[in-house]
Amino acid sequence: MIVTSTRTIAALLALLVLLGAVGAGAAVPDARIAIDGVATSSSEPVVGERTALNVSLSNSGGSPSAADVTSVRVFDAGDADDADDRDDDIRDEATAVGALSAGDATDVTLWTRFDEPGEHRLTVEVVAEQEATDGDEEADTTVRVTRDVIVDVQPAEVALDVRTRPLSPADLQSEEDDQSAGGISLNGIDGLFGGGGGLQNADDDEELAAAADSPVEVTVVNTGTATADRVSLTAVGVPVGADGEAEPTVEVGPFVVEDVAPGEERRVIVDLGPLAERSDVTVTAAFRSELDAAAGASANRSTTATLRYPTREGQPTVTDATVQTLDDGRVVVDANLGNAGTGELTGVVVSVAGADGVDPTPTGQAYFVGSVGAGDFVAFDVRTTANASVADEIPIQIAYTERGVRYTETTTVALPDASDGSDGESGAIGTFGTVGIIGLVGVAGVAVAGTVIRRRDV
C-alpha cells in the first residue's frame, strides 16, 4: 500500500491547474488580429459631408492559423460596452471581409457623417473567427479587437469667389505664340471657352480666338469647406452710367462649369459677344452643394463680380491749348494731345466736332496724330470756323484704338473773348472739360486725312 503525502497531492493539483491555464491561453489567439491604422478620407471633414474611414487590418505572422474576419464596424466611443447592445449605435459595418492567413493584411472602408463640428471620438471594432488549435473544436475562437480614433470635424461652409479680368481678342493666342507679351493660351486656362451658347473645348485656339468679340477671363475659386457643384456662369451688361431700367447691352450664359472642390479653382474664357457701347458687366456664378441637396434645399446660391468692358489703360488728354480767331472768322486750335494712362494709344485722329455755331472738320481734313505712348504727348493743330455770338467753346473729337477696340471721345477748349485782342484777333490759352465717351465704334481702321494733314513732333 502506497501512502501519498498531503504535500505531494497539493503539488500535483498545482501542476494540473498550471497546465490547464497554459492550454486555455494557447486556444484563444486574441493578440493575433491587429488594427494597424484608421485614416479619414479628408484631413478636415466637414459637417454633413460623407466621410470615409480607411481601416488597415493584419494577421500577425506568428499566428498559428488563418483568421476569418466576419465584421468591421465603427460606433461612437463610450457607447454600451456590451457588444449585443451596440447594434443601434453602429455608424457603419462591413461584413464577410474574408480570411487572413498569417502575415496577411487588408483594408476596409467604412462611411459616416457628422452632425456637429468639433472633435469626435470613434471606436473601430474588428470581429474574427480563428480555427481552434490542438484539435480542441470547442475552444472559444472569437477574436475582438478595438481601436479609438479622434476625428476633427469642421463647420460646413459653401462659398465661391468669382474673379474677372477683361481681355482683348489679341490676348487670345495659341500656345505656339510668344507668351512674353501677356498673351493667354486657351488650353492654359482649363481648355474651356464660354461663348456661342455654351462651353467648348479649345481644340483649335486660333479658331476660337478669331471668333471672340469681347473675351473675359473668369476664375471661380472655392473658398469654403464643401464642394460646390452645378456651377454655372452668366453675364449681363448695361451701358456705362445708365440707370437700373436701361436695356442690357449683353446677356450670355448660362455656361455650365465642372464641380469645384474646396481650395480648387476653375478658369474659363467667357465671350460677351459684340458690344455696341462700353458696358458695366455683372458675372454671376450660381451653384449648389451636396449639403444643400441632403437638406432638401432647392434655391441656388450665387456670387457676383463686376467689371467694365472694354477696359481702357490709355487716357487721352488735351493740354496747353492756344485758341486764336482770325479776321475771316476762322479759328485755329494749337495744343498737345497727351496720354496720361498706362497703355499705348494707336491710330489717334483729332478733329473738330460739329456744334451750335461751330463747323465740323470737313471729311478728309482731320489731324492724324498716330501713336501716343504712355506718358507721352504729340502737338497738333486743327482749324474751323465759329460764330462767337453763338458758341463759346470748340469741341475737340479724339478717335483712337486701344487693345483692338476703337473709341471716340470729346473735350472742349474755350473760345477767346473779343476783348482779348484787337480787330478780332486774339491769342489765348483755352480751357478743356472732362473727357467723356460719346460712342464706341467697332474694331475698324482709322480714317487718315488727305494732303492737308499736318503733324508736328516736339
GROMACS .gro file of C-alpha atoms in nm:
model
  458
    1MET     CA    1   0.000   0.000   0.000
    2ILE     CA    2   0.140   0.330  -0.115
    3VAL     CA    3   0.072   0.625   0.102
    4THR     CA    4   0.085   0.964  -0.069
    5SER     CA    5   0.167   1.259   0.149
    6THR     CA    6  -0.053   1.561   0.164
    7ARG     CA    7   0.232   1.777   0.031
    8THR     CA    8   0.265   1.557  -0.281
    9ILE     CA    9  -0.107   1.576  -0.359
   10ALA     CA   10  -0.102   1.956  -0.332
   11ALA     CA   11   0.190   1.978  -0.573
   12LEU     CA   12   0.013   1.760  -0.830
   13LEU     CA   13  -0.301   1.973  -0.812
   14ALA     CA   14  -0.100   2.292  -0.863
   15LEU     CA   15   0.068   2.142  -1.170
   16LEU     CA   16  -0.265   2.045  -1.323
   17VAL     CA   17  -0.401   2.397  -1.273
   18LEU     CA   18  -0.095   2.549  -1.438
   19LEU     CA   19  -0.116   2.319  -1.740
   20GLY     CA   20  -0.484   2.399  -1.779
   21ALA     CA   21  -0.413   2.771  -1.776
   22VAL     CA   22  -0.144   2.738  -2.042
   23GLY     CA   23  -0.369   2.532  -2.265
   24ALA     CA   24  -0.656   2.776  -2.238
   25GLY     CA   25  -0.426   3.070  -2.326
   26ALA     CA   26  -0.299   2.896  -2.638
   27ALA     CA   27  -0.653   2.832  -2.763
   28VAL     CA   28  -0.760   3.199  -2.763
   29PRO     CA   29  -0.530   3.397  -3.001
   30ASP     CA   30  -0.667   3.747  -2.915
   31ALA     CA   31  -0.338   3.920  -2.996
   32ARG     CA   32  -0.314   3.780  -3.347
   33ILE     CA   33  -0.552   4.027  -3.524
   34ALA     CA   34  -0.444   4.393  -3.520
   35ILE     CA   35  -0.588   4.725  -3.637
   36ASP     CA   36  -0.279   4.891  -3.781
   37GLY     CA   37  -0.438   5.226  -3.857
   38VAL     CA   38  -0.757   5.426  -3.917
   39ALA     CA   39  -0.740   5.724  -4.157
   40THR     CA   40  -1.015   5.958  -4.278
   41SER     CA   41  -1.057   6.033  -4.647
   42SER     CA   42  -1.032   6.406  -4.567
   43SER     CA   43  -0.787   6.558  -4.322
   44GLU     CA   44  -1.059   6.805  -4.219
   45PRO     CA   45  -1.406   6.658  -4.282
   46VAL     CA   46  -1.696   6.899  -4.251
   47VAL     CA   47  -2.041   6.874  -4.102
   48GLY     CA   48  -2.279   6.684  -4.327
   49GLU     CA   49  -2.002   6.556  -4.556
   50ARG     CA   50  -1.989   6.182  -4.624
   51THR     CA   51  -1.655   6.081  -4.477
   52ALA     CA   52  -1.466   5.755  -4.534
   53LEU     CA   53  -1.269   5.573  -4.263
   54ASN     CA   54  -0.995   5.357  -4.414
   55VAL     CA   55  -0.922   5.074  -4.167
   56SER     CA   56  -0.599   4.873  -4.212
   57LEU     CA   57  -0.606   4.518  -4.067
   58SER     CA   58  -0.341   4.250  -4.036
   59ASN     CA   59  -0.294   3.897  -3.902
   60SER     CA   60   0.035   3.860  -3.718
   61GLY     CA   61   0.298   3.646  -3.885
   62GLY     CA   62   0.318   3.445  -3.564
   63SER     CA   63  -0.047   3.347  -3.574
   64PRO     CA   64  -0.090   2.966  -3.572
   65SER     CA   65  -0.373   2.971  -3.827
   66ALA     CA   66  -0.580   3.186  -4.055
   67ALA     CA   67  -0.847   3.416  -3.916
   68ASP     CA   68  -1.181   3.480  -4.085
   69VAL     CA   69  -1.277   3.847  -4.041
   70THR     CA   70  -1.654   3.848  -4.010
   71SER     CA   71  -1.721   4.212  -3.918
   72VAL     CA   72  -1.558   4.554  -3.912
   73ARG     CA   73  -1.772   4.832  -3.768
   74VAL     CA   74  -1.750   5.180  -3.623
   75PHE     CA   75  -1.950   5.343  -3.346
   76ASP     CA   76  -1.917   5.638  -3.111
   77ALA     CA   77  -1.667   5.574  -2.833
   78GLY     CA   78  -1.836   5.548  -2.494
   79ASP     CA   79  -2.137   5.359  -2.630
   80ALA     CA   80  -2.251   5.046  -2.448
   81ASP     CA   81  -1.966   4.808  -2.366
   82ASP     CA   82  -2.186   4.508  -2.424
   83ALA     CA   83  -2.146   4.410  -2.790
   84ASP     CA   84  -2.506   4.296  -2.805
   85ASP     CA   85  -2.623   4.649  -2.715
   86ARG     CA   86  -2.424   4.826  -2.989
   87ASP     CA   87  -2.641   4.738  -3.288
   88ASP     CA   88  -2.846   5.059  -3.264
   89ASP     CA   89  -2.535   5.277  -3.227
   90ILE     CA   90  -2.331   5.144  -3.519
   91ARG     CA   91  -2.242   5.413  -3.776
   92ASP     CA   92  -2.135   5.165  -4.044
   93GLU     CA   93  -2.038   4.799  -4.072
   94ALA     CA   94  -1.862   4.580  -4.327
   95THR     CA   95  -1.935   4.208  -4.304
   96ALA     CA   96  -1.778   3.893  -4.454
   97VAL     CA   97  -1.448   4.075  -4.509
   98GLY     CA   98  -1.262   3.748  -4.570
   99ALA     CA   99  -0.986   3.528  -4.431
  100LEU     CA  100  -0.639   3.649  -4.339
  101SER     CA  101  -0.355   3.398  -4.335
  102ALA     CA  102  -0.062   3.453  -4.104
  103GLY     CA  103   0.118   3.768  -4.218
  104ASP     CA  104  -0.167   3.887  -4.443
  105ALA     CA  105  -0.321   4.236  -4.435
  106THR     CA  106  -0.623   4.408  -4.588
  107ASP     CA  107  -0.803   4.743  -4.592
  108VAL     CA  108  -1.170   4.803  -4.519
  109THR     CA  109  -1.361   5.127  -4.587
  110LEU     CA  110  -1.640   5.246  -4.358
  111TRP     CA  111  -1.855   5.555  -4.412
  112THR     CA  112  -2.012   5.806  -4.174
  113ARG     CA  113  -2.135   6.164  -4.137
  114PHE     CA  114  -2.112   6.415  -3.855
  115ASP     CA  115  -2.391   6.649  -3.747
  116GLU     CA  116  -2.185   6.875  -3.523
  117PRO     CA  117  -1.840   7.036  -3.557
  118GLY     CA  118  -1.559   6.962  -3.312
  119GLU     CA  119  -1.366   6.653  -3.204
  120HIS     CA  120  -1.546   6.319  -3.232
  121ARG     CA  121  -1.401   6.003  -3.072
  122LEU     CA  122  -1.495   5.687  -3.262
  123THR     CA  123  -1.427   5.322  -3.188
  124VAL     CA  124  -1.347   5.075  -3.466
  125GLU     CA  125  -1.412   4.710  -3.378
  126VAL     CA  126  -1.294   4.403  -3.569
  127VAL     CA  127  -1.451   4.062  -3.509
  128ALA     CA  128  -1.276   3.750  -3.642
  129GLU     CA  129  -1.310   3.372  -3.609
  130GLN     CA  130  -0.996   3.161  -3.592
  131GLU     CA  131  -0.966   2.785  -3.615
  132ALA     CA  132  -0.906   2.618  -3.279
  133THR     CA  133  -0.563   2.469  -3.226
  134ASP     CA  134  -0.460   2.134  -3.083
  135GLY     CA  135  -0.780   1.974  -3.206
  136ASP     CA  136  -0.993   2.149  -2.947
  137GLU     CA  137  -1.309   2.211  -3.152
  138GLU     CA  138  -1.498   2.358  -2.858
  139ALA     CA  139  -1.242   2.627  -2.775
  140ASP     CA  140  -1.355   2.990  -2.789
  141THR     CA  141  -1.215   3.118  -3.122
  142THR     CA  142  -1.385   3.459  -3.147
  143VAL     CA  143  -1.138   3.747  -3.152
  144ARG     CA  144  -1.246   4.107  -3.085
  145VAL     CA  145  -1.003   4.396  -3.139
  146THR     CA  146  -1.088   4.766  -3.094
  147ARG     CA  147  -0.911   5.092  -3.163
  148ASP     CA  148  -1.019   5.450  -3.093
  149VAL     CA  149  -0.969   5.736  -3.337
  150ILE     CA  150  -1.037   6.110  -3.299
  151VAL     CA  151  -1.184   6.299  -3.597
  152ASP     CA  152  -1.175   6.680  -3.602
  153VAL     CA  153  -1.489   6.796  -3.785
  154GLN     CA  154  -1.504   7.145  -3.935
  155PRO     CA  155  -1.815   7.363  -3.971
  156ALA     CA  156  -1.973   7.338  -4.316
  157GLU     CA  157  -1.926   7.640  -4.543
  158VAL     CA  158  -2.012   7.658  -4.911
  159ALA     CA  159  -1.858   7.969  -5.068
  160LEU     CA  160  -1.732   8.071  -5.411
  161ASP     CA  161  -1.525   8.370  -5.512
  162VAL     CA  162  -1.555   8.498  -5.870
  163ARG     CA  163  -1.271   8.699  -6.024
  164THR     CA  164  -1.282   8.862  -6.367
  165ARG     CA  165  -1.016   9.002  -6.597
  166PRO     CA  166  -1.109   9.179  -6.921
  167LEU     CA  167  -0.911   9.066  -7.223
  168SER     CA  168  -0.890   9.178  -7.582
  169PRO     CA  169  -0.913   8.945  -7.882
  170ALA     CA  170  -0.539   9.000  -7.928
  171ASP     CA  171  -0.477   8.840  -7.586
  172LEU     CA  172  -0.609   8.506  -7.710
  173GLN     CA  173  -0.330   8.328  -7.891
  174SER     CA  174  -0.215   7.973  -7.942
  175GLU     CA  175   0.046   7.800  -7.731
  176GLU     CA  176   0.294   7.831  -8.015
  177ASP     CA  177   0.279   8.212  -7.995
  178ASP     CA  178   0.508   8.417  -7.773
  179GLN     CA  179   0.359   8.439  -7.425
  180SER     CA  180   0.603   8.705  -7.305
  181ALA     CA  181   0.367   8.985  -7.409
  182GLY     CA  182   0.099   8.862  -7.172
  183GLY     CA  183  -0.096   8.654  -7.421
  184ILE     CA  184  -0.338   8.389  -7.298
  185SER     CA  185  -0.340   8.033  -7.423
  186LEU     CA  186  -0.690   7.888  -7.416
  187ASN     CA  187  -0.550   7.545  -7.343
  188GLY     CA  188  -0.369   7.700  -7.049
  189ILE     CA  189  -0.700   7.804  -6.894
  190ASP     CA  190  -0.858   7.464  -6.839
  191GLY     CA  191  -0.921   7.433  -7.214
  192LEU     CA  192  -1.269   7.585  -7.186
  193PHE     CA  193  -1.426   7.870  -7.377
  194GLY     CA  194  -1.769   8.016  -7.298
  195GLY     CA  195  -1.946   8.154  -7.599
  196GLY     CA  196  -2.196   8.069  -7.867
  197GLY     CA  197  -2.437   7.922  -7.613
  198GLY     CA  198  -2.204   7.704  -7.408
  199LEU     CA  199  -1.856   7.594  -7.313
  200GLN     CA  200  -1.640   7.449  -7.587
  201ASN     CA  201  -1.316   7.257  -7.569
  202ALA     CA  202  -1.034   7.471  -7.700
  203ASP     CA  203  -0.906   7.219  -7.955
  204ASP     CA  204  -0.843   7.495  -8.205
  205ASP     CA  205  -0.715   7.802  -8.024
  206GLU     CA  206  -0.685   8.017  -8.334
  207GLU     CA  207  -1.040   7.946  -8.448
  208LEU     CA  208  -1.188   8.023  -8.106
  209ALA     CA  209  -0.974   8.333  -8.061
  210ALA     CA  210  -1.079   8.463  -8.401
  211ALA     CA  211  -1.445   8.413  -8.309
  212ALA     CA  212  -1.417   8.606  -7.982
  213ASP     CA  213  -1.551   8.962  -7.984
  214SER     CA  214  -1.525   9.059  -7.617
  215PRO     CA  215  -1.340   8.791  -7.415
  216VAL     CA  216  -1.328   8.796  -7.035
  217GLU     CA  217  -1.127   8.558  -6.817
  218VAL     CA  218  -1.344   8.432  -6.529
  219THR     CA  219  -1.185   8.248  -6.236
  220VAL     CA  220  -1.411   8.059  -5.992
  221VAL     CA  221  -1.239   7.982  -5.658
  222ASN     CA  222  -1.390   7.764  -5.385
  223THR     CA  223  -1.307   7.940  -5.058
  224GLY     CA  224  -1.535   7.721  -4.848
  225THR     CA  225  -1.504   7.378  -4.689
  226ALA     CA  226  -1.754   7.190  -4.905
  227THR     CA  227  -1.764   7.111  -5.278
  228ALA     CA  228  -1.966   7.345  -5.498
  229ASP     CA  229  -2.148   7.157  -5.771
  230ARG     CA  230  -2.379   7.252  -6.056
  231VAL     CA  231  -2.172   7.567  -6.106
  232SER     CA  232  -2.291   7.788  -6.393
  233LEU     CA  233  -2.188   8.132  -6.517
  234THR     CA  234  -2.400   8.411  -6.665
  235ALA     CA  235  -2.302   8.766  -6.767
  236VAL     CA  236  -2.530   9.068  -6.805
  237GLY     CA  237  -2.412   9.416  -6.909
  238VAL     CA  238  -2.570   9.762  -6.916
  239PRO     CA  239  -2.434  10.086  -7.067
  240VAL     CA  240  -2.183  10.274  -6.851
  241GLY     CA  241  -2.364  10.538  -6.645
  242ALA     CA  242  -2.711  10.402  -6.728
  243ASP     CA  243  -2.985  10.373  -6.469
  244GLY     CA  244  -3.140  10.049  -6.348
  245GLU     CA  245  -3.403  10.045  -6.623
  246ALA     CA  246  -3.158  10.052  -6.914
  247GLU     CA  247  -3.177   9.777  -7.172
  248PRO     CA  248  -2.894   9.523  -7.138
  249THR     CA  249  -2.613   9.553  -7.387
  250VAL     CA  250  -2.519   9.188  -7.335
  251GLU     CA  251  -2.680   8.875  -7.190
  252VAL     CA  252  -2.484   8.549  -7.222
  253GLY     CA  253  -2.497   8.214  -7.049
  254PRO     CA  254  -2.556   8.010  -6.853
  255PHE     CA  255  -2.231   7.823  -6.911
  256VAL     CA  256  -2.201   7.505  -6.703
  257VAL     CA  257  -1.867   7.460  -6.524
  258GLU     CA  258  -1.737   7.145  -6.357
  259ASP     CA  259  -1.771   7.097  -5.982
  260VAL     CA  260  -1.520   7.293  -5.775
  261ALA     CA  261  -1.375   7.124  -5.465
  262PRO     CA  262  -1.259   7.320  -5.159
  263GLY     CA  263  -0.938   7.508  -5.233
  264GLU     CA  264  -0.964   7.446  -5.607
  265GLU     CA  265  -1.033   7.691  -5.889
  266ARG     CA  266  -1.169   7.676  -6.242
  267ARG     CA  267  -1.082   7.931  -6.510
  268VAL     CA  268  -1.275   7.983  -6.832
  269ILE     CA  269  -1.295   8.242  -7.109
  270VAL     CA  270  -1.641   8.394  -7.147
  271ASP     CA  271  -1.709   8.580  -7.471
  272LEU     CA  272  -1.955   8.866  -7.420
  273GLY     CA  273  -2.010   8.893  -7.796
  274PRO     CA  274  -2.023   9.216  -7.997
  275LEU     CA  275  -2.082   9.527  -7.781
  276ALA     CA  276  -2.232   9.845  -7.924
  277GLU     CA  277  -2.101  10.056  -7.634
  278ARG     CA  278  -1.888  10.033  -7.322
  279SER     CA  279  -2.072   9.843  -7.051
  280ASP     CA  280  -2.074   9.757  -6.683
  281VAL     CA  281  -2.092   9.377  -6.681
  282THR     CA  282  -2.202   9.160  -6.387
  283VAL     CA  283  -2.080   8.800  -6.391
  284THR     CA  284  -2.284   8.566  -6.169
  285ALA     CA  285  -2.178   8.218  -6.054
  286ALA     CA  286  -2.474   8.007  -5.942
  287PHE     CA  287  -2.404   7.683  -5.758
  288ARG     CA  288  -2.530   7.421  -5.514
  289SER     CA  289  -2.364   7.173  -5.282
  290GLU     CA  290  -2.415   6.818  -5.163
  291LEU     CA  291  -2.512   6.965  -4.827
  292ASP     CA  292  -2.792   7.162  -4.992
  293ALA     CA  293  -2.920   6.851  -5.166
  294ALA     CA  294  -2.910   6.647  -4.843
  295ALA     CA  295  -3.107   6.919  -4.665
  296GLY     CA  296  -3.362   6.940  -4.947
  297ALA     CA  297  -3.266   7.296  -5.037
  298SER     CA  298  -3.385   7.397  -5.384
  299ALA     CA  299  -3.260   7.755  -5.422
  300ASN     CA  300  -2.922   7.808  -5.582
  301ARG     CA  301  -2.655   8.002  -5.401
  302SER     CA  302  -2.481   8.269  -5.606
  303THR     CA  303  -2.195   8.516  -5.602
  304THR     CA  304  -2.114   8.800  -5.842
  305ALA     CA  305  -1.829   9.011  -5.975
  306THR     CA  306  -1.845   9.326  -6.187
  307LEU     CA  307  -1.617   9.470  -6.450
  308ARG     CA  308  -1.622   9.744  -6.712
  309TYR     CA  309  -1.576   9.622  -7.066
  310PRO     CA  310  -1.390   9.701  -7.278
  311THR     CA  311  -1.123   9.803  -7.031
  312ARG     CA  312  -0.904  10.101  -7.113
  313GLU     CA  313  -0.549  10.169  -6.999
  314GLY     CA  314  -0.484  10.474  -7.213
  315GLN     CA  315  -0.617  10.818  -7.123
  316PRO     CA  316  -0.607  11.090  -7.390
  317THR     CA  317  -0.579  11.444  -7.254
  318VAL     CA  318  -0.562  11.781  -7.432
  319THR     CA  319  -0.322  12.028  -7.270
  320ASP     CA  320  -0.154  12.362  -7.340
  321ALA     CA  321  -0.427  12.468  -7.582
  322THR     CA  322  -0.398  12.804  -7.755
  323VAL     CA  323  -0.706  12.922  -7.945
  324GLN     CA  324  -0.679  13.207  -8.197
  325THR     CA  325  -0.952  13.369  -8.406
  326LEU     CA  326  -0.862  13.518  -8.742
  327ASP     CA  327  -1.015  13.811  -8.937
  328ASP     CA  328  -1.209  13.584  -9.169
  329GLY     CA  329  -1.383  13.404  -8.878
  330ARG     CA  330  -1.157  13.103  -8.880
  331VAL     CA  331  -1.040  12.957  -8.551
  332VAL     CA  332  -0.703  12.784  -8.502
  333VAL     CA  333  -0.657  12.546  -8.205
  334ASP     CA  334  -0.293  12.471  -8.126
  335ALA     CA  335  -0.250  12.216  -7.842
  336ASN     CA  336  -0.084  11.898  -7.721
  337LEU     CA  337  -0.250  11.557  -7.706
  338GLY     CA  338  -0.107  11.370  -7.408
  339ASN     CA  339  -0.158  11.016  -7.280
  340ALA     CA  340  -0.200  11.018  -6.902
  341GLY     CA  341  -0.273  10.643  -6.890
  342THR     CA  342  -0.058  10.331  -6.880
  343GLY     CA  343  -0.145  10.187  -7.222
  344GLU     CA  344  -0.049  10.296  -7.573
  345LEU     CA  345  -0.297  10.482  -7.791
  346THR     CA  346  -0.274  10.397  -8.161
  347GLY     CA  347  -0.435  10.535  -8.474
  348VAL     CA  348  -0.513  10.864  -8.299
  349VAL     CA  349  -0.709  11.116  -8.510
  350VAL     CA  350  -0.809  11.463  -8.385
  351SER     CA  351  -1.083  11.676  -8.540
  352VAL     CA  352  -1.342  11.942  -8.457
  353ALA     CA  353  -1.687  11.807  -8.375
  354GLY     CA  354  -1.990  11.998  -8.500
  355ALA     CA  355  -2.180  12.216  -8.252
  356ASP     CA  356  -2.405  12.522  -8.249
  357GLY     CA  357  -2.206  12.797  -8.420
  358VAL     CA  358  -1.908  12.568  -8.489
  359ASP     CA  359  -1.843  12.391  -8.819
  360PRO     CA  360  -1.707  12.037  -8.800
  361THR     CA  361  -1.382  11.937  -8.969
  362PRO     CA  362  -1.452  11.851  -9.334
  363THR     CA  363  -1.412  11.487  -9.432
  364GLY     CA  364  -1.053  11.403  -9.510
  365GLN     CA  365  -0.905  11.700  -9.324
  366ALA     CA  366  -0.873  11.561  -8.969
  367TYR     CA  367  -0.536  11.576  -8.794
  368PHE     CA  368  -0.365  11.236  -8.784
  369VAL     CA  369  -0.158  11.208  -8.467
  370GLY     CA  370  -0.066  10.840  -8.494
  371SER     CA  371   0.055  10.662  -8.178
  372VAL     CA  372   0.091  10.815  -7.833
  373GLY     CA  373   0.272  10.607  -7.574
  374ALA     CA  374   0.204  10.606  -7.201
  375GLY     CA  375   0.325  10.935  -7.053
  376ASP     CA  376   0.399  11.081  -7.397
  377PHE     CA  377   0.240  11.369  -7.594
  378VAL     CA  378   0.221  11.497  -7.953
  379ALA     CA  379   0.145  11.852  -8.069
  380PHE     CA  380  -0.143  11.911  -8.312
  381ASP     CA  381  -0.350  12.193  -8.459
  382VAL     CA  382  -0.698  12.193  -8.604
  383ARG     CA  383  -0.896  12.470  -8.777
  384THR     CA  384  -1.261  12.552  -8.804
  385THR     CA  385  -1.500  12.844  -8.834
  386ALA     CA  386  -1.705  12.960  -8.538
  387ASN     CA  387  -1.975  13.218  -8.468
  388ALA     CA  388  -1.865  13.385  -8.143
  389SER     CA  389  -2.214  13.517  -8.084
  390VAL     CA  390  -2.348  13.161  -8.063
  391ALA     CA  391  -2.057  12.945  -7.945
  392ASP     CA  392  -1.819  12.998  -7.655
  393GLU     CA  393  -1.615  12.678  -7.689
  394ILE     CA  394  -1.480  12.441  -7.953
  395PRO     CA  395  -1.550  12.066  -7.918
  396ILE     CA  396  -1.239  11.858  -7.997
  397GLN     CA  397  -1.306  11.500  -8.102
  398ILE     CA  398  -1.038  11.233  -8.038
  399ALA     CA  399  -1.062  10.890  -8.201
  400TYR     CA  400  -0.812  10.618  -8.107
  401THR     CA  401  -0.763  10.244  -8.081
  402GLU     CA  402  -0.659  10.062  -7.765
  403ARG     CA  403  -0.625   9.684  -7.726
  404GLY     CA  404  -0.805   9.628  -8.054
  405VAL     CA  405  -1.110   9.845  -7.971
  406ARG     CA  406  -1.190  10.180  -8.136
  407TYR     CA  407  -1.304  10.467  -7.908
  408THR     CA  408  -1.429  10.818  -7.978
  409GLU     CA  409  -1.419  11.086  -7.708
  410THR     CA  410  -1.465  11.464  -7.695
  411THR     CA  411  -1.327  11.750  -7.492
  412THR     CA  412  -1.368  12.126  -7.532
  413VAL     CA  413  -1.144  12.433  -7.549
  414ALA     CA  414  -1.280  12.783  -7.482
  415LEU     CA  415  -1.311  13.049  -7.749
  416PRO     CA  416  -1.128  13.373  -7.653
  417ASP     CA  417  -1.329  13.681  -7.583
  418ALA     CA  418  -1.314  13.957  -7.845
  419SER     CA  419  -1.166  14.191  -7.584
  420ASP     CA  420  -0.859  13.968  -7.558
  421GLY     CA  421  -0.719  14.108  -7.884
  422SER     CA  422  -0.770  14.377  -8.143
  423ASP     CA  423  -0.956  14.358  -8.475
  424GLY     CA  424  -1.091  14.015  -8.394
  425GLU     CA  425  -0.755  13.854  -8.346
  426SER     CA  426  -0.656  13.705  -8.019
  427GLY     CA  427  -0.408  13.463  -7.865
  428ALA     CA  428  -0.533  13.290  -7.554
  429ILE     CA  429  -0.496  12.973  -7.353
  430GLY     CA  430  -0.810  12.768  -7.395
  431THR     CA  431  -0.966  12.553  -7.127
  432PHE     CA  432  -1.085  12.199  -7.169
  433GLY     CA  433  -1.356  12.000  -6.999
  434THR     CA  434  -1.370  11.645  -6.871
  435VAL     CA  435  -1.325  11.380  -7.136
  436GLY     CA  436  -1.643  11.182  -7.192
  437ILE     CA  437  -1.720  10.883  -7.409
  438ILE     CA  438  -1.964  10.963  -7.687
  439GLY     CA  439  -1.958  10.629  -7.861
  440LEU     CA  440  -1.780  10.304  -7.914
  441VAL     CA  441  -1.708  10.228  -8.274
  442GLY     CA  442  -1.623   9.875  -8.378
  443VAL     CA  443  -1.276   9.737  -8.432
  444ALA     CA  444  -1.216   9.929  -8.752
  445GLY     CA  445  -0.934  10.110  -8.928
  446VAL     CA  446  -0.881  10.478  -8.862
  447ALA     CA  447  -0.969  10.741  -9.118
  448VAL     CA  448  -0.650  10.905  -9.244
  449ALA     CA  449  -0.681  11.259  -9.371
  450GLY     CA  450  -0.552  11.370  -9.708
  451THR     CA  451  -0.277  11.609  -9.803
  452VAL     CA  452  -0.391  11.879  -9.561
  453ILE     CA  453  -0.284  11.666  -9.261
  454ARG     CA  454  -0.016  11.829  -9.051
  455ARG     CA  455   0.191  11.673  -8.777
  456ARG     CA  456   0.448  11.839  -8.559
  457ASP     CA  457   0.677  11.623  -8.348
  458VAL     CA  458   0.815  11.811  -8.049
   0.00000   0.00000   0.00000
